[in-house]
Coordinates of C-alpha atoms and ligand atoms in Angstrom, one line a residue:
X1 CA 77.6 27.4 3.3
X2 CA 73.7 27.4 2.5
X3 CA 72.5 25.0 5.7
X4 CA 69.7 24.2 3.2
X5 CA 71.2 22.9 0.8
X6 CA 71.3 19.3 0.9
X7 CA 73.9 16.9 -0.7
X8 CA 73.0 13.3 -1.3
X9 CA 74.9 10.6 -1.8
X10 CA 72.7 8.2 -3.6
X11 CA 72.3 4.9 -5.5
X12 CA 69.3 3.2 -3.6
X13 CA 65.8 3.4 -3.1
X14 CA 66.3 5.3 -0.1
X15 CA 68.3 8.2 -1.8
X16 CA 65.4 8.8 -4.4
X17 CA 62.7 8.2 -1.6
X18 CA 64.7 10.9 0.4
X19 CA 65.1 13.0 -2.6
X20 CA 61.6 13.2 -3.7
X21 CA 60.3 13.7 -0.6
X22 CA 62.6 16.4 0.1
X23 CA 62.1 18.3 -3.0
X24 CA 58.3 17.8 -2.6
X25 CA 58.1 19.6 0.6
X26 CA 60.3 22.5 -1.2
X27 CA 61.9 23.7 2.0
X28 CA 65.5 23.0 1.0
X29 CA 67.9 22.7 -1.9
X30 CA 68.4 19.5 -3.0
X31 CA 71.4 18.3 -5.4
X32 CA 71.4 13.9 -5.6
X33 CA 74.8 12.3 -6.4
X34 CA 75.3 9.4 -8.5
X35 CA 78.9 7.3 -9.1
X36 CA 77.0 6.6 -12.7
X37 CA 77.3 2.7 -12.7
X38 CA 73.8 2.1 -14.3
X39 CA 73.4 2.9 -18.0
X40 CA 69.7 3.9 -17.3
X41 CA 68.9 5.2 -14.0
X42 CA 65.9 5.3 -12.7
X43 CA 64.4 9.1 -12.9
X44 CA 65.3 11.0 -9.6
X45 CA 64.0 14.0 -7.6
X46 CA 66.2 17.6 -7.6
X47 CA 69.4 18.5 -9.6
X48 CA 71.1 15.2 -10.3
X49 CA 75.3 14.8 -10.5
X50 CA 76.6 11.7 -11.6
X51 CA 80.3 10.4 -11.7
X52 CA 83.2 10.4 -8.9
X53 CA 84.3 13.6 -6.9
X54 CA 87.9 12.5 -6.3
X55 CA 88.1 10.7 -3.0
X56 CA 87.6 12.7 0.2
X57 CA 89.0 15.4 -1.0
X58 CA 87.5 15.6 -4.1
X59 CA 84.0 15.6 -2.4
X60 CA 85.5 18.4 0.4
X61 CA 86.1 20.6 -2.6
X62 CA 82.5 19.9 -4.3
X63 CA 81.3 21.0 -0.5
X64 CA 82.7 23.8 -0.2
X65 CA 82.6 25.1 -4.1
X66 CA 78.5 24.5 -4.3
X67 CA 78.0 25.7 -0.5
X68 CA 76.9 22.1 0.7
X69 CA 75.4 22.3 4.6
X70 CA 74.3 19.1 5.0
X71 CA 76.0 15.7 3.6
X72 CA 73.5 12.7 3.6
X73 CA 75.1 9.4 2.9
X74 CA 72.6 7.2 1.6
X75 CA 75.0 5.2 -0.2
X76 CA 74.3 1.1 -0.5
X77 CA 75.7 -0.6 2.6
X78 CA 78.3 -2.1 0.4
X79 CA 79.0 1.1 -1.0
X80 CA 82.1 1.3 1.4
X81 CA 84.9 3.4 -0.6
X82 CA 82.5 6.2 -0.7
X83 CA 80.9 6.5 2.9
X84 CA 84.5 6.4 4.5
X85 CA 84.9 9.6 1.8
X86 CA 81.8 10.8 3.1
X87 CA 82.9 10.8 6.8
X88 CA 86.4 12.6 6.1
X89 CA 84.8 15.0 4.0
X90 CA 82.3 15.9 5.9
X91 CA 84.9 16.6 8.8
X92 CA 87.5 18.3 6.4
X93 CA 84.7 20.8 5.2
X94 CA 83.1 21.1 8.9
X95 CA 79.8 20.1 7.3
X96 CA 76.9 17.8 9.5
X97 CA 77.0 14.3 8.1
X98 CA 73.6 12.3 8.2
X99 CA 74.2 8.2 7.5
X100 CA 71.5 6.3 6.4
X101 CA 72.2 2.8 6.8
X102 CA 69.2 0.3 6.1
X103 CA 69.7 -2.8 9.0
X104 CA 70.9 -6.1 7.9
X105 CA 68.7 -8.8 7.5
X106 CA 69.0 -11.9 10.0
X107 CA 68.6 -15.6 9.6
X108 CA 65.4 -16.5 11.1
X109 CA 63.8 -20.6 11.3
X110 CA 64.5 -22.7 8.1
X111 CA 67.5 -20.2 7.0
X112 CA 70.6 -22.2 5.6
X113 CA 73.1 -19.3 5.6
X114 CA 77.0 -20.4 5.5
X115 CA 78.3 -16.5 6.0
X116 CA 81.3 -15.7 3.8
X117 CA 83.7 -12.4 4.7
X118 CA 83.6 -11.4 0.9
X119 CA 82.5 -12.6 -2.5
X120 CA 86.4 -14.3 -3.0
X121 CA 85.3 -16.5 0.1
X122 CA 81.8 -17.3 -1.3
X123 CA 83.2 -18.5 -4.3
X124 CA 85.4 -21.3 -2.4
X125 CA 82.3 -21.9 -0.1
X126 CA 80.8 -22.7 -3.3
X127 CA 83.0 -26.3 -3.0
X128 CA 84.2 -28.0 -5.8
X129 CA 81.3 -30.3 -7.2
X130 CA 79.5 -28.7 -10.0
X131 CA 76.3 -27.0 -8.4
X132 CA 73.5 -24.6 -10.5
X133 CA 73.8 -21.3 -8.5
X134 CA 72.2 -18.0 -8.9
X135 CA 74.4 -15.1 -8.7
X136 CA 72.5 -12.2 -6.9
X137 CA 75.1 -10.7 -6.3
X138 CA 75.5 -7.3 -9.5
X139 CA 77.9 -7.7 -11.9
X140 CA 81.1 -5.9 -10.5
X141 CA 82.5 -8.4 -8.4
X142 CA 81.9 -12.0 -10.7
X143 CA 85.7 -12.5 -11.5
X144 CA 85.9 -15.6 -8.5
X145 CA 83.0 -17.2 -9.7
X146 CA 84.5 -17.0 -13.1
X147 CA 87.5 -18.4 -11.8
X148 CA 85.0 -21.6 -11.0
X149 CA 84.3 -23.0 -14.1
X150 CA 82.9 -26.2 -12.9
X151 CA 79.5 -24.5 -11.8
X152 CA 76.9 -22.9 -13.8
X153 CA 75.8 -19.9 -12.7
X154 CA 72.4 -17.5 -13.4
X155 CA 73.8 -13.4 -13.2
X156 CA 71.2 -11.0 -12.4
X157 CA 72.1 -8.0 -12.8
X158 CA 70.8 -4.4 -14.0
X159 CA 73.2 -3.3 -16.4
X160 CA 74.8 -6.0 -19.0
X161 CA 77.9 -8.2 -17.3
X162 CA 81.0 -7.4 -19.3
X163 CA 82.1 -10.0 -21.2
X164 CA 85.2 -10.3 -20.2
X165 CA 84.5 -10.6 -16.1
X166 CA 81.3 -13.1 -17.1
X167 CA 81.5 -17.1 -15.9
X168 CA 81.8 -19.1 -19.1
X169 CA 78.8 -21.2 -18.0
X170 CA 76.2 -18.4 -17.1
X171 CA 73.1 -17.5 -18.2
X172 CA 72.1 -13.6 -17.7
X173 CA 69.3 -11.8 -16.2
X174 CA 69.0 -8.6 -16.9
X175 CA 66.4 -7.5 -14.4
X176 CA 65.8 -4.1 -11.3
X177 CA 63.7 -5.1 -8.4
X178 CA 62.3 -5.1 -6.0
X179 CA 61.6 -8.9 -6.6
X180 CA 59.0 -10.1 -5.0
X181 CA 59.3 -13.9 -3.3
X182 CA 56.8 -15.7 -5.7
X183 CA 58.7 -14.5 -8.8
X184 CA 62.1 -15.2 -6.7
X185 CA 60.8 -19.3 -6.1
X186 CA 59.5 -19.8 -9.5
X187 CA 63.1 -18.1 -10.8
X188 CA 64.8 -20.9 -8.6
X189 CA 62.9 -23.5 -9.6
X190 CA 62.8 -23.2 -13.4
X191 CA 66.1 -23.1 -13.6
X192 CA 67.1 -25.8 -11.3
X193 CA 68.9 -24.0 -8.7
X194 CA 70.7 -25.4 -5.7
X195 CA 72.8 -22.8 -4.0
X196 CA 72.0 -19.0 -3.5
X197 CA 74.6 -16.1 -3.4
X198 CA 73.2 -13.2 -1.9
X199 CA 75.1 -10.0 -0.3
X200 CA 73.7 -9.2 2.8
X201 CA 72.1 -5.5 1.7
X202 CA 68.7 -5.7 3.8
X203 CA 65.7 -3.8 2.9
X204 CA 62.7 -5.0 1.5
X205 CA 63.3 -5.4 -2.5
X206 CA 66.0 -8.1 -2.5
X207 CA 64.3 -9.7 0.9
X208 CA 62.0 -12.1 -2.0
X209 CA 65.1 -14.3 -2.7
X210 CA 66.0 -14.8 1.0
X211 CA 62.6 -16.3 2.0
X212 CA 62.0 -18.3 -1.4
X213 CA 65.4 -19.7 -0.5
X214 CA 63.8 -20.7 2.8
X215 CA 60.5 -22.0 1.4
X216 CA 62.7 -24.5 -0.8
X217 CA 65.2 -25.7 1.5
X218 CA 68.0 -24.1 -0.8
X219 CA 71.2 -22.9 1.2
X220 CA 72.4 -18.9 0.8
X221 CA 76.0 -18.2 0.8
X222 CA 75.6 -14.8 2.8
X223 CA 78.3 -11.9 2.1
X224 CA 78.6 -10.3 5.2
X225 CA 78.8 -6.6 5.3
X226 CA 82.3 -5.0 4.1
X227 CA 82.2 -2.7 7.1
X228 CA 80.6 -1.7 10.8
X229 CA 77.6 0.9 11.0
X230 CA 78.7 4.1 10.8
X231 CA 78.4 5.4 14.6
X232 CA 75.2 7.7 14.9
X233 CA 73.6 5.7 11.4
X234 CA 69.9 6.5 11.5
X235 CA 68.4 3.3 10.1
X236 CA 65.3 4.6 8.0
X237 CA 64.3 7.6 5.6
X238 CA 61.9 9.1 8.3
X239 CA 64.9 8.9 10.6
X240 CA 66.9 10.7 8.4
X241 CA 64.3 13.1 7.4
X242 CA 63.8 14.1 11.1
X243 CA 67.7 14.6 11.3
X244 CA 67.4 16.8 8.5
X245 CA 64.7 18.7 8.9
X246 CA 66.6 19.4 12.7
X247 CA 70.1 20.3 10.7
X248 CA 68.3 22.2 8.3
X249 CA 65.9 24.4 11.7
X250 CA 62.7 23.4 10.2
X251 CA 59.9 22.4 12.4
X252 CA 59.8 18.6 13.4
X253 CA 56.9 17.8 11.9
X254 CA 54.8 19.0 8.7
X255 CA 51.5 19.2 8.8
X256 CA 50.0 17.6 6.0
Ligands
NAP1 P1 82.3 2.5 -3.6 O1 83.2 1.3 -3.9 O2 82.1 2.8 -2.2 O3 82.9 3.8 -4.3 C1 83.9 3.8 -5.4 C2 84.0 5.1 -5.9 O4 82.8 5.5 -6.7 C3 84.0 6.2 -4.8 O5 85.3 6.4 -4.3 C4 83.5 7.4 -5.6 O6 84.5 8.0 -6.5 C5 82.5 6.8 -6.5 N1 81.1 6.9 -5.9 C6 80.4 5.9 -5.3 N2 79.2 6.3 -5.0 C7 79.1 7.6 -5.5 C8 78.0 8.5 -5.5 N3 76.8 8.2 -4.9 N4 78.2 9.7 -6.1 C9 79.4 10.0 -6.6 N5 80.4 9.1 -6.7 C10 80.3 7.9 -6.1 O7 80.9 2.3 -4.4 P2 80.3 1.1 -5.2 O8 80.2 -0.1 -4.3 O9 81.1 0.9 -6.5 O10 78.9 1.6 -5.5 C11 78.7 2.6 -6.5 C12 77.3 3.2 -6.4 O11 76.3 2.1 -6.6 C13 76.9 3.8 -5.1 O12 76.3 5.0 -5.3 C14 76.1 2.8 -4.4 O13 75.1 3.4 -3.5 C15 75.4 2.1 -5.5 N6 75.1 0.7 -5.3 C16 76.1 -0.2 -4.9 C17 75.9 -1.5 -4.6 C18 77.0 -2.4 -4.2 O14 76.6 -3.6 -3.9 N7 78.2 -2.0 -4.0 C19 74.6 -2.0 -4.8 C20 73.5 -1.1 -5.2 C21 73.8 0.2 -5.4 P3 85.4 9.2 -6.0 O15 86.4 8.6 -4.9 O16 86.1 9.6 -7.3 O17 84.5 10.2 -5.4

């Protein structure tokens, strides 16, 4: 086991920050993991991996073949399948495990959330007179909204929706943030839009849609997290980078 070799499990804006940074300082190995949902993925920093491992094992395995020290889960806080993976990995091949979890954003003065558990529940908070509502939600989990014909729905999503899990009455956006909250307001106005569903991922890049929302008065249907923080989650890529940089036995800081 190289401790300086560096695993990360990726698909946000925090993995790549992470990556580049770490590649930049040159210090440690660095190998970035992708499951390989996007067609087109932004370009990343170090030797790049895409697809699944194979569960927890699977990812033990990849530890232990490629002399993995450190695992960084940088995963997207809905990401769940994979961070539990992560965690029994990480014990199975006796490896440190860093969690980088971005917080979740809160509802703050003129916020009209109604929470829902997961997108099935959304849906039926949707009600059942015809409303315009904007999807902001990707496009792996549409099949209840689909089941809700009666509304007409704007997807946003990076890749294409596939046809067969798309609403009948949807129009598509095929569109990567960040998004800032002008082009979020004048996206909810021009096309008439009276309810918002939004998963609750924090961060800055999705935040625009939250406060346009808020500007306009318009309600967000607010999927809540599919699981608790990880115990020990650091919350921001400095954080991380300082728990690295300590796994790893490099000085805390770098001069610049
Ligand atoms: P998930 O449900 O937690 O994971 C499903 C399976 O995909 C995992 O069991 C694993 O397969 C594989 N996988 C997931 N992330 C991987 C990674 N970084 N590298 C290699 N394999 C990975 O994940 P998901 O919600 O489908 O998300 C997939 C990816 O998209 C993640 O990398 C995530 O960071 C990113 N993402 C997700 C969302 C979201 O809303 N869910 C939003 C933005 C970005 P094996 O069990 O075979 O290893």
């Amino acid at each position: 086991m190289n401790p300086r070799h560096v695993l990360i499990l990726g698909g946000t804006g925090e993995a790549r920050r992470l990556a580049e940074t770490l590649v930049q300082e040159g210090e440690l190995r660095v190998t970035l993991s992708l499951a390989g949902r996007t067609a087109s993925p932004l370009m990343q920093a170090g030797d790049v991996r895409r697809g699944g491992f194979g569960g927890a094992e699977g990812l033990a395995r990849y530890i232990r073949k490629n002399g993995i020290g450190i695992l960084l889960d940088a995963t997207h806080p809905f990401a769940a399948r994979i961070s539990e993976n992560a965690a029994r990995a990480a014990k199975r091949a006796a490896v440190p495990l860093v969690s980088l979890e971005r917080p979740p954003w809160h509802a703050v003065e003129g916020d009209h959330w109604i929470e829902a558990g997961n997108t099935a529940e959304a849906a039926k908070l949707l009600g059942e007179e015809p409303r315009t509502v904007f999807l902001a939600i990707g496009r792996q989990e549409l099949a209840p909204f689909a089941a809700r014909p009666q509304h007409s729905y704007i997807v946003r999503s990076v890749d294409p929706v596939e046809p067969a899990a798309a609403p009948a009455n949807a129009r598509f956006i095929h569109e990567r943030g960040p998004f800032d909250e002008a082009a979020e307001r004048a996206l909810l106005e021009n096309n008439g839009v009276e309810i918002v569903v939004a998963k609750n991922s924090g961060g800055d890049a999705t935040y625009g849609k939250i406060a346009a929302a808020r500007s306009l008065g318009l309600p967000i249907v607010m999927v809540r997290r599919p699981r608790p923080p990880a115990s020990g989650a650091v919350a921001t890529v400095e954080e991380a980078m300082e728990r690295i940089r300590h796994l790893a036995c490099l000085p805390a800081e770098r001069g610049e």
